[in-house]
Coordinates of C-alpha atoms in Angstrom, one line a residue:
Chain W
M1 CA 0.0 0.0 0.0
T2 CA 1.3 3.4 -0.9
L3 CA 0.9 6.1 1.7
P4 CA -0.6 9.5 0.8
P5 CA 2.0 12.0 -0.5
V6 CA 2.0 14.1 2.7
L7 CA 2.6 11.1 4.9
R8 CA 5.4 9.9 2.7
L9 CA 7.0 13.3 3.1
V10 CA 6.6 13.2 6.8
V11 CA 8.2 9.8 7.0
R12 CA 11.0 11.1 4.8
N13 CA 11.4 14.2 7.1
F14 CA 11.8 12.0 10.1
A15 CA 14.0 9.3 8.4
S16 CA 16.4 11.7 6.7
N17 CA 16.8 14.5 9.2
F18 CA 16.7 13.0 12.7
D19 CA 19.8 11.2 13.8
A20 CA 20.2 9.9 17.3
I21 CA 22.4 12.7 18.6
S22 CA 20.2 15.6 17.4
V23 CA 17.0 13.9 18.7
A24 CA 18.8 13.3 22.1
V25 CA 19.8 16.9 22.3
R26 CA 16.4 18.3 21.2
F27 CA 14.5 16.3 23.7
G28 CA 17.3 15.9 26.3
Q29 CA 17.9 19.5 26.8
P30 CA 14.5 20.5 28.1
A31 CA 14.3 17.2 30.1
V32 CA 17.6 17.9 31.8
T33 CA 16.4 21.5 32.4
I34 CA 13.4 20.1 34.3
V35 CA 15.5 17.8 36.4
V36 CA 18.5 20.0 37.1
L37 CA 17.0 23.5 37.1
G38 CA 13.8 22.3 38.8
T39 CA 15.7 20.5 41.6
M40 CA 18.3 23.3 42.1
F41 CA 15.9 26.2 42.1
S42 CA 13.1 24.5 44.1
A43 CA 15.3 25.1 47.2
Y44 CA 15.4 28.9 46.5
I45 CA 12.1 29.7 44.8
S46 CA 9.1 28.8 46.8
G47 CA 5.8 27.8 45.5
Q48 CA 4.4 31.0 47.0
V49 CA 6.4 33.0 44.5
T50 CA 5.4 30.9 41.5
G51 CA 1.9 30.1 42.6
T52 CA 2.5 26.4 42.3
S53 CA 3.4 23.5 44.6
S54 CA 7.1 23.9 43.8
Y55 CA 9.3 25.6 41.3
T56 CA 9.5 22.3 39.4
A57 CA 5.7 22.2 39.1
F58 CA 6.0 25.8 37.7
L59 CA 8.8 24.8 35.3
V60 CA 7.2 21.7 33.8
P61 CA 4.4 23.5 32.0
G62 CA 6.9 26.0 30.8
M63 CA 9.1 23.3 29.3
I64 CA 6.1 21.7 27.7
A65 CA 5.2 25.1 26.1
F66 CA 8.8 25.2 24.9
Q67 CA 8.1 22.2 22.8
M68 CA 6.4 24.5 20.4
V69 CA 9.7 26.2 19.8
S70 CA 11.5 22.9 19.4
G71 CA 8.9 21.6 16.9
G72 CA 9.1 24.9 15.0
V73 CA 12.9 24.8 14.9
V74 CA 12.9 21.3 13.6
S75 CA 10.7 22.2 10.6
G76 CA 12.4 25.5 10.0
N77 CA 15.8 23.9 9.9
L78 CA 14.6 21.0 7.9
F79 CA 13.2 23.3 5.3
W80 CA 16.4 25.4 5.3
L81 CA 18.5 22.3 4.8
D82 CA 16.2 21.0 2.1
R83 CA 16.7 24.3 0.3
R84 CA 20.5 24.3 0.9
W85 CA 20.8 20.8 -0.4
A86 CA 18.4 21.3 -3.3
M87 CA 15.9 18.8 -2.0
V88 CA 13.1 21.4 -2.2
E89 CA 13.7 21.6 -5.9
Q90 CA 14.1 17.9 -6.2
I91 CA 10.8 17.2 -4.3
F92 CA 9.0 19.9 -6.3
S93 CA 10.0 18.2 -9.5
G94 CA 8.5 15.0 -8.2
P95 CA 5.0 13.7 -7.6
F96 CA 4.1 16.2 -4.9
L97 CA 2.3 19.5 -4.6
R98 CA 4.0 22.4 -3.0
S99 CA 1.2 22.6 -0.5
E100 CA 1.8 19.0 0.4
Y101 CA 5.5 19.7 1.1
L102 CA 4.4 22.5 3.4
A103 CA 1.7 20.3 5.0
G104 CA 4.4 17.7 5.6
L105 CA 6.5 20.2 7.4
V106 CA 3.6 21.3 9.6
L107 CA 2.7 17.7 10.4
T108 CA 6.4 17.0 11.3
T109 CA 6.3 20.0 13.6
L110 CA 3.1 18.8 15.3
L111 CA 4.4 15.2 15.7
F112 CA 7.7 16.4 17.1
S113 CA 6.0 18.8 19.5
M114 CA 3.6 16.2 20.7
L115 CA 6.4 13.7 21.2
G116 CA 8.1 16.4 23.2
V117 CA 5.0 17.0 25.3
G118 CA 4.8 13.3 26.2
L119 CA 8.4 13.1 27.1
M120 CA 8.3 16.2 29.3
I121 CA 5.3 14.7 31.2
L122 CA 7.2 11.4 31.6
V123 CA 10.2 13.2 33.0
A124 CA 8.1 15.3 35.3
V125 CA 6.1 12.4 36.8
P126 CA 8.8 11.3 39.3
L127 CA 9.4 14.9 40.3
I128 CA 5.8 16.3 40.7
G129 CA 3.6 13.3 40.2
L130 CA 1.2 12.6 37.4
P131 CA -0.6 15.9 36.5
A132 CA -4.3 15.6 36.9
L133 CA -5.3 16.6 33.4
S134 CA -8.8 16.1 32.3
P135 CA -9.3 15.1 28.6
L136 CA -10.3 18.6 27.8
A137 CA -7.3 20.1 29.6
L138 CA -5.0 17.6 27.9
A139 CA -6.5 18.6 24.5
S140 CA -6.0 22.3 25.3
V141 CA -2.4 21.6 26.2
L142 CA -1.8 19.8 22.9
A143 CA -3.7 22.4 21.0
T144 CA -1.6 25.2 22.6
V145 CA 1.7 23.5 21.8
G146 CA 0.5 22.6 18.3
L147 CA -0.6 26.1 17.4
G148 CA 2.6 27.5 18.9
G149 CA 4.6 25.0 16.9
I150 CA 2.8 26.1 13.7
F151 CA 3.4 29.7 14.6
F152 CA 7.1 29.2 15.1
A153 CA 7.6 26.8 12.2
G154 CA 5.7 29.2 9.9
L155 CA 7.9 32.1 11.0
L156 CA 11.1 30.2 10.4
I157 CA 9.9 28.8 7.0
A158 CA 8.9 32.2 5.9
L159 CA 12.4 33.5 6.9
G160 CA 13.9 30.5 5.2
T161 CA 12.2 31.4 1.9
R162 CA 13.7 34.8 2.0
L163 CA 17.2 34.4 3.4
R164 CA 20.0 33.1 1.1
S165 CA 22.7 32.5 3.6
A166 CA 23.0 29.9 6.3
N167 CA 24.7 32.3 8.7
A168 CA 21.9 34.8 8.5
Y169 CA 19.2 32.1 8.9
F170 CA 20.8 30.3 11.9
S171 CA 21.7 33.6 13.6
I172 CA 18.2 34.8 13.4
Q173 CA 16.8 31.4 14.4
S174 CA 19.1 31.3 17.5
F175 CA 18.2 34.9 18.4
L176 CA 14.5 34.3 18.1
Q177 CA 14.8 31.1 20.2
L178 CA 16.7 32.8 22.9
F179 CA 14.4 35.9 22.8
L180 CA 11.3 33.7 23.1
I181 CA 12.5 31.6 25.9
F182 CA 14.3 34.2 28.1
L183 CA 11.7 36.9 27.7
S184 CA 8.8 34.6 28.6
T185 CA 7.2 33.1 31.6
V186 CA 8.8 29.7 30.9
Y187 CA 11.4 30.0 33.7
Y188 CA 10.0 32.7 36.0
P189 CA 6.7 34.3 36.8
V190 CA 6.0 38.0 36.1
R191 CA 4.6 39.7 39.1
A192 CA 3.2 43.2 39.2
G193 CA 5.4 45.5 41.1
K194 CA 8.3 43.0 41.1
T195 CA 9.2 43.0 37.4
P196 CA 10.2 46.2 35.7
W197 CA 7.1 47.4 33.7
L198 CA 8.7 47.4 30.3
L199 CA 10.2 44.0 30.7
A200 CA 6.9 42.7 32.1
D201 CA 5.0 44.0 29.1
V202 CA 7.5 42.4 26.7
V203 CA 7.3 39.1 28.5
Q204 CA 3.5 39.2 28.6
A205 CA 3.4 39.9 24.9
N206 CA 5.6 37.0 24.1
P207 CA 3.6 34.1 22.4
L208 CA 5.6 31.6 24.5
S209 CA 4.3 33.3 27.6
F210 CA 0.7 32.9 26.4
A211 CA 1.4 29.2 25.8
A212 CA 3.2 28.7 29.1
D213 CA 0.4 30.5 31.1
A214 CA -2.3 28.6 29.3
I215 CA -0.6 25.2 29.9
R216 CA -0.1 26.1 33.6
A217 CA -3.7 27.0 33.9
A218 CA -4.7 23.7 32.3
F219 CA -2.3 21.9 34.6
S220 CA -4.0 23.5 37.6
G221 CA -7.2 22.1 36.4
T222 CA -8.8 25.5 35.6
L223 CA -9.8 25.9 32.0
N224 CA -10.3 29.6 32.4
G225 CA -9.8 32.7 30.3
T226 CA -6.0 32.3 30.3
V227 CA -6.4 29.1 28.3
A228 CA -8.9 30.6 25.9
L229 CA -6.7 33.7 25.5
G230 CA -3.6 31.5 24.9
L231 CA -5.3 29.4 22.3
G232 CA -6.8 32.5 20.7
V233 CA -3.5 34.4 20.5
L234 CA -1.5 31.4 19.3
G235 CA -4.2 30.5 16.8
L236 CA -4.1 34.0 15.3
L237 CA -0.3 34.0 15.3
A238 CA -0.2 30.6 13.7
A239 CA -2.6 31.7 11.0
L240 CA -0.5 34.8 10.3
S241 CA 2.9 33.0 10.2
F242 CA 1.5 30.2 8.2
G243 CA 0.2 32.8 5.7
A244 CA 3.6 34.3 5.6
A245 CA 5.1 30.9 4.9
V246 CA 2.6 30.3 2.1
W247 CA 3.5 33.7 0.7
G248 CA 7.2 32.9 1.0
F249 CA 6.6 29.6 -0.9
R250 CA 4.7 31.5 -3.7
T251 CA 7.5 33.9 -4.3
M252 CA 10.6 31.8 -3.3
N253 CA 13.5 31.7 -5.7
L254 CA 14.5 28.0 -6.1
G255 CA 18.0 28.8 -7.1
P256 CA 21.1 27.8 -5.1
I257 CA 21.8 29.2 -1.7
Q258 CA 24.8 28.9 0.6
Chain J
M1 CA 20.5 5.8 -34.0
A2 CA 17.5 7.8 -35.2
A3 CA 15.8 4.5 -36.2
V4 CA 15.0 3.7 -32.6
V5 CA 13.0 6.9 -32.1
G6 CA 9.2 6.3 -32.1
S7 CA 6.6 8.5 -33.8
E8 CA 4.8 9.5 -30.6
V9 CA 5.5 13.1 -29.7
V10 CA 6.4 13.3 -26.0
L11 CA 7.4 17.0 -25.9
R12 CA 6.4 19.9 -28.0
T13 CA 7.0 23.6 -27.3
E14 CA 5.6 26.5 -29.3
D15 CA 7.1 29.9 -28.9
L16 CA 7.9 29.0 -25.3
G17 CA 9.6 31.7 -23.2
F18 CA 10.4 32.7 -19.7
S19 CA 11.4 36.1 -18.5
Y20 CA 12.7 36.7 -15.0
T21 CA 11.9 40.4 -15.2
P22 CA 10.0 42.2 -18.0
G23 CA 12.3 42.5 -21.0
H24 CA 14.9 40.0 -19.7
Y25 CA 14.4 36.7 -21.2
A26 CA 16.2 33.6 -20.1
V27 CA 14.4 31.6 -22.9
R28 CA 12.5 32.9 -25.8
H29 CA 10.7 31.6 -28.9
L30 CA 11.6 28.0 -28.2
D31 CA 10.1 25.6 -30.7
L32 CA 11.0 22.0 -30.0
E33 CA 9.6 18.6 -30.7
M34 CA 10.7 15.3 -29.3
H35 CA 9.6 11.8 -29.9
R36 CA 9.4 8.7 -27.7
G37 CA 12.7 7.0 -27.2
E38 CA 14.6 10.0 -28.5
V39 CA 17.6 11.5 -26.7
L40 CA 17.6 15.2 -27.2
G41 CA 20.7 17.2 -26.3
L42 CA 20.6 20.8 -25.2
L43 CA 23.8 22.6 -25.9
G44 CA 24.8 26.1 -25.2
R45 CA 27.2 28.3 -23.4
N46 CA 26.8 29.1 -19.8
G47 CA 23.7 31.1 -19.3
A48 CA 22.3 30.1 -22.7
G49 CA 19.0 29.0 -21.2
K50 CA 19.5 25.2 -20.9
T51 CA 18.8 24.9 -17.2
T52 CA 15.9 27.4 -17.5
T53 CA 14.5 25.2 -20.3
V54 CA 14.8 22.1 -18.1
R55 CA 13.1 24.0 -15.2
L56 CA 10.3 25.1 -17.5
L57 CA 9.7 21.7 -18.9
T58 CA 9.7 20.0 -15.5
T59 CA 7.1 22.6 -14.1
L60 CA 9.6 24.1 -11.6
I61 CA 8.9 27.5 -13.2
P62 CA 5.9 28.5 -15.2
P63 CA 6.3 29.8 -18.7
T64 CA 5.7 33.5 -19.3
E65 CA 5.2 33.0 -23.0
G66 CA 4.1 30.3 -25.4
T67 CA 2.8 26.8 -24.9
A68 CA 4.3 23.4 -24.3
Y69 CA 2.9 19.9 -24.2
V70 CA 4.9 17.4 -22.2
L71 CA 3.7 13.7 -22.4
G72 CA 0.5 15.0 -23.9
E73 CA -0.3 17.4 -21.1
D74 CA -0.4 21.2 -21.3
L75 CA 2.5 22.5 -19.2
R76 CA 0.5 25.4 -17.9
K77 CA -2.1 23.1 -16.4
A78 CA 0.0 20.0 -15.7
G79 CA 1.0 19.1 -12.3
R80 CA 1.5 15.9 -10.2
A81 CA 0.2 13.6 -12.9
L82 CA 2.8 14.8 -15.3
R83 CA 5.6 15.0 -12.8
S84 CA 4.8 11.4 -11.8
R85 CA 5.9 10.3 -15.3
M86 CA 9.1 12.3 -15.4
G87 CA 12.5 12.1 -13.7
V88 CA 14.8 15.0 -13.2
V89 CA 18.5 15.1 -12.3
L90 CA 19.1 18.7 -11.4
Q91 CA 22.3 20.6 -12.1
S92 CA 23.0 21.1 -8.4
D93 CA 23.4 18.0 -6.3
S94 CA 20.5 17.3 -4.0
L95 CA 20.7 14.9 -1.1
D96 CA 19.2 13.7 2.1
F97 CA 21.2 13.2 5.3
V98 CA 21.4 9.5 5.2
T99 CA 23.7 7.0 3.6
V100 CA 23.9 6.6 -0.1
E101 CA 22.0 3.3 0.0
R102 CA 19.4 4.7 2.4
N103 CA 19.0 7.7 0.1
L104 CA 18.2 5.5 -2.8
V105 CA 15.6 3.5 -0.9
L106 CA 14.1 6.6 0.7
Y107 CA 13.8 8.4 -2.6
A108 CA 12.1 5.3 -4.1
F109 CA 9.7 5.4 -1.1
L110 CA 8.9 9.0 -1.8
W111 CA 8.0 8.0 -5.3
G112 CA 5.8 5.2 -4.0
V113 CA 8.0 2.3 -5.2
P114 CA 7.2 -0.8 -3.2
R115 CA 9.8 -1.6 -0.6
E116 CA 11.1 -4.9 -2.0
T117 CA 11.3 -3.4 -5.5
A118 CA 13.2 -0.4 -4.1
K119 CA 15.7 -2.6 -2.3
A120 CA 16.3 -4.7 -5.4
R121 CA 16.6 -1.6 -7.6
A122 CA 19.0 0.0 -5.1
E123 CA 21.3 -3.0 -5.4
E124 CA 21.1 -2.8 -9.2
M125 CA 21.9 0.9 -9.2
L126 CA 24.7 0.6 -6.7
E127 CA 26.4 -1.9 -8.9
L128 CA 25.6 -0.2 -12.2
F129 CA 26.9 3.1 -11.0
E130 CA 29.8 1.6 -9.1
L131 CA 28.6 3.0 -5.8
G132 CA 28.8 -0.3 -3.8
H133 CA 31.9 0.7 -1.9
V134 CA 30.3 4.0 -0.7
R135 CA 26.9 2.6 0.1
R136 CA 27.3 3.1 3.8
R137 CA 28.7 6.6 3.5
K138 CA 26.8 9.9 3.5
P139 CA 26.5 11.5 0.1
W140 CA 28.5 14.6 1.1
A141 CA 31.4 12.4 2.2
I142 CA 31.9 10.9 -1.2
S143 CA 33.8 12.3 -4.2
G144 CA 32.2 14.8 -6.6
G145 CA 32.1 12.2 -9.4
E146 CA 30.6 9.6 -7.1
R147 CA 28.0 12.1 -6.0
R148 CA 27.1 12.9 -9.5
R149 CA 26.7 9.1 -10.3
F150 CA 24.6 8.9 -7.2
Q151 CA 22.3 11.6 -8.4
V152 CA 21.6 9.8 -11.7
A153 CA 21.3 6.4 -9.9
R154 CA 18.8 7.8 -7.4
E155 CA 16.6 9.3 -10.2
L156 CA 16.5 5.9 -11.9
M157 CA 15.0 4.3 -8.8
H158 CA 11.5 5.1 -10.1
D159 CA 9.8 4.4 -13.4
M160 CA 9.3 7.2 -15.9
D161 CA 8.6 8.0 -19.5
L162 CA 10.8 11.2 -19.8
L163 CA 14.0 11.9 -18.1
F164 CA 15.7 15.3 -17.8
L165 CA 19.4 15.2 -17.1
D166 CA 21.0 18.6 -16.4
E167 CA 24.7 18.2 -16.9
P168 CA 24.8 14.7 -15.3
T169 CA 28.3 13.9 -16.2
V170 CA 30.1 16.9 -14.8
G171 CA 33.2 15.7 -12.9
L172 CA 32.9 12.1 -14.0
D173 CA 36.0 10.2 -15.2
A174 CA 36.0 8.8 -18.8
V175 CA 35.1 5.3 -17.7
A176 CA 32.2 6.3 -15.5
R177 CA 30.9 8.7 -18.2
R178 CA 31.0 6.0 -20.8
R179 CA 29.3 3.5 -18.6
I180 CA 26.5 6.0 -17.8
L181 CA 26.1 7.0 -21.4
R182 CA 25.9 3.4 -22.5
Y183 CA 23.2 2.7 -19.9
L184 CA 21.2 5.8 -20.9
K185 CA 21.4 4.7 -24.5
E186 CA 20.0 1.3 -23.6
R187 CA 17.2 2.9 -21.7
A188 CA 16.4 5.1 -24.7
R189 CA 16.2 2.0 -26.9
G190 CA 13.7 0.7 -24.4
G191 CA 11.5 3.7 -25.0
L192 CA 12.7 6.2 -22.4
S193 CA 12.9 9.7 -23.8
I194 CA 15.8 11.8 -22.5
V195 CA 16.5 15.5 -22.5
F196 CA 20.2 15.9 -21.8
T197 CA 22.2 19.0 -21.3
T198 CA 26.0 19.0 -21.4
H199 CA 29.1 21.1 -22.2
I200 CA 30.9 18.0 -23.3
L201 CA 30.3 18.1 -27.0
H202 CA 31.6 14.6 -28.0
E203 CA 29.3 13.2 -25.3
A204 CA 26.3 14.9 -27.0
D205 CA 27.6 13.6 -30.3
A206 CA 27.8 10.0 -29.0
L207 CA 24.5 10.0 -27.1
C208 CA 22.0 12.3 -28.7
D209 CA 19.7 11.5 -31.6
R210 CA 19.2 15.2 -32.1
I211 CA 20.9 18.3 -30.6
A212 CA 19.3 21.7 -29.9
V213 CA 21.7 24.6 -29.7
L214 CA 20.6 27.4 -27.5
H215 CA 22.2 30.8 -27.5
Q216 CA 21.2 33.8 -25.4
G217 CA 18.0 32.1 -24.6
Q218 CA 17.0 31.4 -28.2
L219 CA 17.1 28.2 -30.3
L220 CA 19.8 28.5 -33.0
A221 CA 19.4 25.1 -34.5
V222 CA 18.0 21.6 -33.8
D223 CA 19.1 18.7 -35.9
T224 CA 21.2 15.5 -35.8
A225 CA 24.9 15.9 -34.9
D226 CA 25.9 15.0 -38.4
A227 CA 23.6 17.5 -40.0
L228 CA 24.8 20.2 -37.6
K229 CA 28.4 19.4 -38.4
R230 CA 27.7 19.5 -42.1
R231 CA 25.8 22.8 -41.9
Y232 CA 27.8 24.7 -39.3
G233 CA 31.1 22.8 -39.1
G234 CA 32.7 24.7 -41.9
S235 CA 35.0 23.3 -44.5
R236 CA 36.8 20.1 -44.1
E237 CA 40.6 20.0 -44.0
L238 CA 42.8 18.1 -46.4
R239 CA 46.4 17.4 -45.6
V240 CA 48.9 16.3 -48.2
T241 CA 52.3 15.0 -47.1
F242 CA 55.0 14.5 -49.8
A243 CA 57.8 12.0 -49.2
Q244 CA 60.3 14.8 -49.8
A245 CA 60.1 18.5 -49.3
L246 CA 59.1 20.5 -52.4
P247 CA 61.3 23.3 -53.6
L248 CA 59.8 26.7 -53.0
A249 CA 58.6 27.3 -56.6
L250 CA 57.1 23.9 -57.0
G251 CA 55.4 24.2 -53.6
R252 CA 53.9 27.5 -54.7
S253 CA 52.7 26.0 -58.0
F254 CA 51.0 23.2 -56.1
E255 CA 49.2 25.6 -53.8
E256 CA 48.2 27.9 -56.7
G257 CA 46.8 24.9 -58.6
L258 CA 44.6 24.0 -55.6
K259 CA 43.6 27.5 -55.0
E260 CA 42.3 27.7 -58.5
K261 CA 40.1 24.7 -57.6
G262 CA 38.6 26.6 -54.7
A263 CA 40.8 25.2 -51.9
D264 CA 42.0 27.5 -49.2
P265 CA 45.7 26.9 -48.2
L266 CA 46.5 26.7 -44.4
P267 CA 49.9 27.3 -42.8
T268 CA 51.5 24.0 -41.9
H269 CA 54.9 25.1 -40.6
D270 CA 55.6 27.5 -37.8
P271 CA 57.6 29.5 -38.6
P272 CA 56.8 29.2 -42.4
T273 CA 59.6 27.5 -44.3
A274 CA 60.7 28.0 -47.9
E275 CA 60.7 24.2 -48.6
K276 CA 58.0 22.1 -47.1
S277 CA 56.6 18.6 -47.4
V278 CA 53.3 19.1 -45.7
F279 CA 50.5 21.1 -47.3
A280 CA 47.0 21.7 -45.8
F281 CA 43.9 23.1 -47.4
R282 CA 40.4 23.8 -46.3
S283 CA 37.7 23.0 -48.8
P284 CA 34.0 22.3 -48.7
R285 CA 34.5 19.2 -51.0
P286 CA 38.1 18.1 -50.6
E287 CA 37.4 14.6 -52.1
E288 CA 37.0 16.4 -55.5
L289 CA 40.6 17.6 -55.3
L290 CA 42.1 14.2 -54.8
P291 CA 42.4 13.1 -58.5
W292 CA 44.1 16.4 -59.4
I293 CA 46.5 16.1 -56.5
V294 CA 47.4 12.5 -57.4
Q295 CA 47.9 13.5 -61.1
W296 CA 50.1 16.4 -60.0
G297 CA 52.3 14.2 -57.9
V298 CA 52.8 11.7 -60.7
A299 CA 53.5 14.5 -63.2
Q300 CA 56.1 16.1 -60.9
S301 CA 57.5 12.8 -59.9
H302 CA 56.9 13.6 -56.2
E303 CA 55.7 10.7 -54.2
I304 CA 52.7 11.4 -52.0
E305 CA 53.3 9.8 -48.6
E306 CA 50.0 10.5 -47.0
L307 CA 46.7 12.1 -47.7
S308 CA 44.4 12.8 -44.8
L309 CA 41.0 14.3 -44.5
T310 CA 39.7 15.9 -41.3
E311 CA 35.9 15.8 -40.8
P312 CA 34.2 18.7 -39.1
T313 CA 33.5 18.2 -35.4
L314 CA 30.5 19.1 -33.3
E315 CA 32.7 21.4 -31.5
G316 CA 33.6 23.1 -34.8
A317 CA 29.9 23.3 -35.6
F318 CA 29.0 24.7 -32.1
L319 CA 31.8 27.3 -32.3
G320 CA 30.6 28.1 -35.8
M321 CA 27.2 28.9 -34.4
V322 CA 28.0 30.7 -31.1
G323 CA 31.7 31.3 -31.3
A324 CA 31.6 34.8 -32.7
D325 CA 30.4 36.0 -29.3
E326 CA 33.5 34.8 -27.6
E327 CA 35.2 38.0 -28.8
G328 CA 32.9 40.1 -26.8
E329 CA 30.2 40.6 -29.4
S330 CA 27.5 39.0 -27.2
E331 CA 25.2 42.0 -26.8
G332 CA 22.5 40.0 -28.5
P333 CA 19.1 41.2 -29.4
P334 CA 17.4 43.6 -26.9
G335 CA 15.7 41.8 -24.2
S336 CA 17.6 38.5 -24.6
A337 CA 18.9 36.3 -21.8
A338 CA 19.1 37.6 -18.3
P339 CA 22.5 37.7 -16.6
P340 CA 23.0 34.5 -14.5
S341 CA 22.8 36.4 -11.3
A342 CA 19.3 37.7 -12.1
R343 CA 17.3 34.6 -11.2
P344 CA 14.4 35.6 -9.0
G345 CA 12.1 32.9 -10.6
G346 CA 9.1 32.7 -8.4
F347 CA 6.2 30.3 -8.9
G348 CA 2.5 30.2 -8.3
W349 CA 1.1 28.7 -5.2
G350 CA -1.4 26.0 -5.6
R351 CA -0.3 24.9 -9.0
K352 CA -1.5 21.4 -9.6

């Protein structure tokens, strides 16, 4: 039986681009962060500050939210490398639609992000116990990470269609990744009167903060306005960045890049 | 070779053109026809429009002018169905980040080739293209020639009716090149139609049933190699070697006699010598001069040691067609080929 074109592309994306080391690093880094940073900081940052039972319990939803960035980076880099090594052109000259290639990247992002979510929860269980997630809460967590992944993947793919140098692409990608994670509520809470107002505003406007806050709310068992807001904002951003990626595909020069 | 070519038209272009920006044409007024089982060579200098033509005909870029029918489908409307019947080896190497062997199987998987068939075909290709010794290496870790062979081998992992090869033999040694050309010829005999671009003219001469010469984005000529040589290869060269050097006056008399018959003397000694034994002439029909030369030698009692005739080459024909521009006369018609750097070729979203 022959798989549909999009699934063949997804299988190819996983088969050709994920070696053991890169997968270990991509998943291992946030997992180690939960274990090491969570354990170390739990002694210094009380649950009163974070509003959770412990700092680790605060960090876990943050690292789950971070999977949206990881998933986006995977697809963004995959697309860039496909361009760099002329596989985009090769695939486009084969039995695929360009929309299928893009759909394959999105699906790869989603699968990678979901895999990351599962792994982060597994790592967290010995430290904070099994989160009491209702099916709806779990669905909202997955939807948040999925939409966030599409947002970040779309952003990087759109960039990848424009940039013609690896240095430029990877510099911007690293900067965006750092910017998103450090100026977000993944590692620390933003408290009125405690965080400088400008920094607090930037952090609150960060899509990763919307994701982290929404997932924290879901983890606490309250599917409140924070979850809806997170989903809404990330859905809008995902639509915008996916639109930018489509536009980038429409106008992309397929010629060689370096 | 032309006898193997079928009557079914697999490719027809009418006034096909592509401009990167208004007024800057990479390809223009392209009228081509190709039949099943034919190997059509595309020759031209760098930037002549060969790769753009391949990209147009493989739907990578949409035509901005004219029409084209590939395997019976209108190029402007064609999509997946057409591409499923074509193979393309692009000019730049493309690769996945897995071993050579895995690349072959993975590519076949992308094309929907059943797993067992893919494995068997990968073995066949690894042997045919002498890649067995690098099967477990990554494509970027093998030599340039091996990588080029790998590109061709990978494309042959799936079935197709029409194969585009954009400079597939760049960097290959003579043995590998010969092996690939022989294989392609066999496939063409089996009905595969091949569009082949190259800068190696004797390769085109050996492989192609017909050759299309592009220059500044326009088609200069399309014909068999022999016909191109006859038409554009210029005069043939006749070389007469006497057993002994002729005295100056006698040598001049010999040359004058041939000049009267329309032959054009060529210098044979550098620096020119008063007495010489070798004479060369260029003539459109040198065989007609032979009786006179033989009679002259007998009459003058000068033994002719050797008579040789040099046939025009494809290179001569090619230079005859495009060579004038080598001297910086390549302004071309207004709005002709874009400079190689100007390649912002976008494409439409949602094309089928």
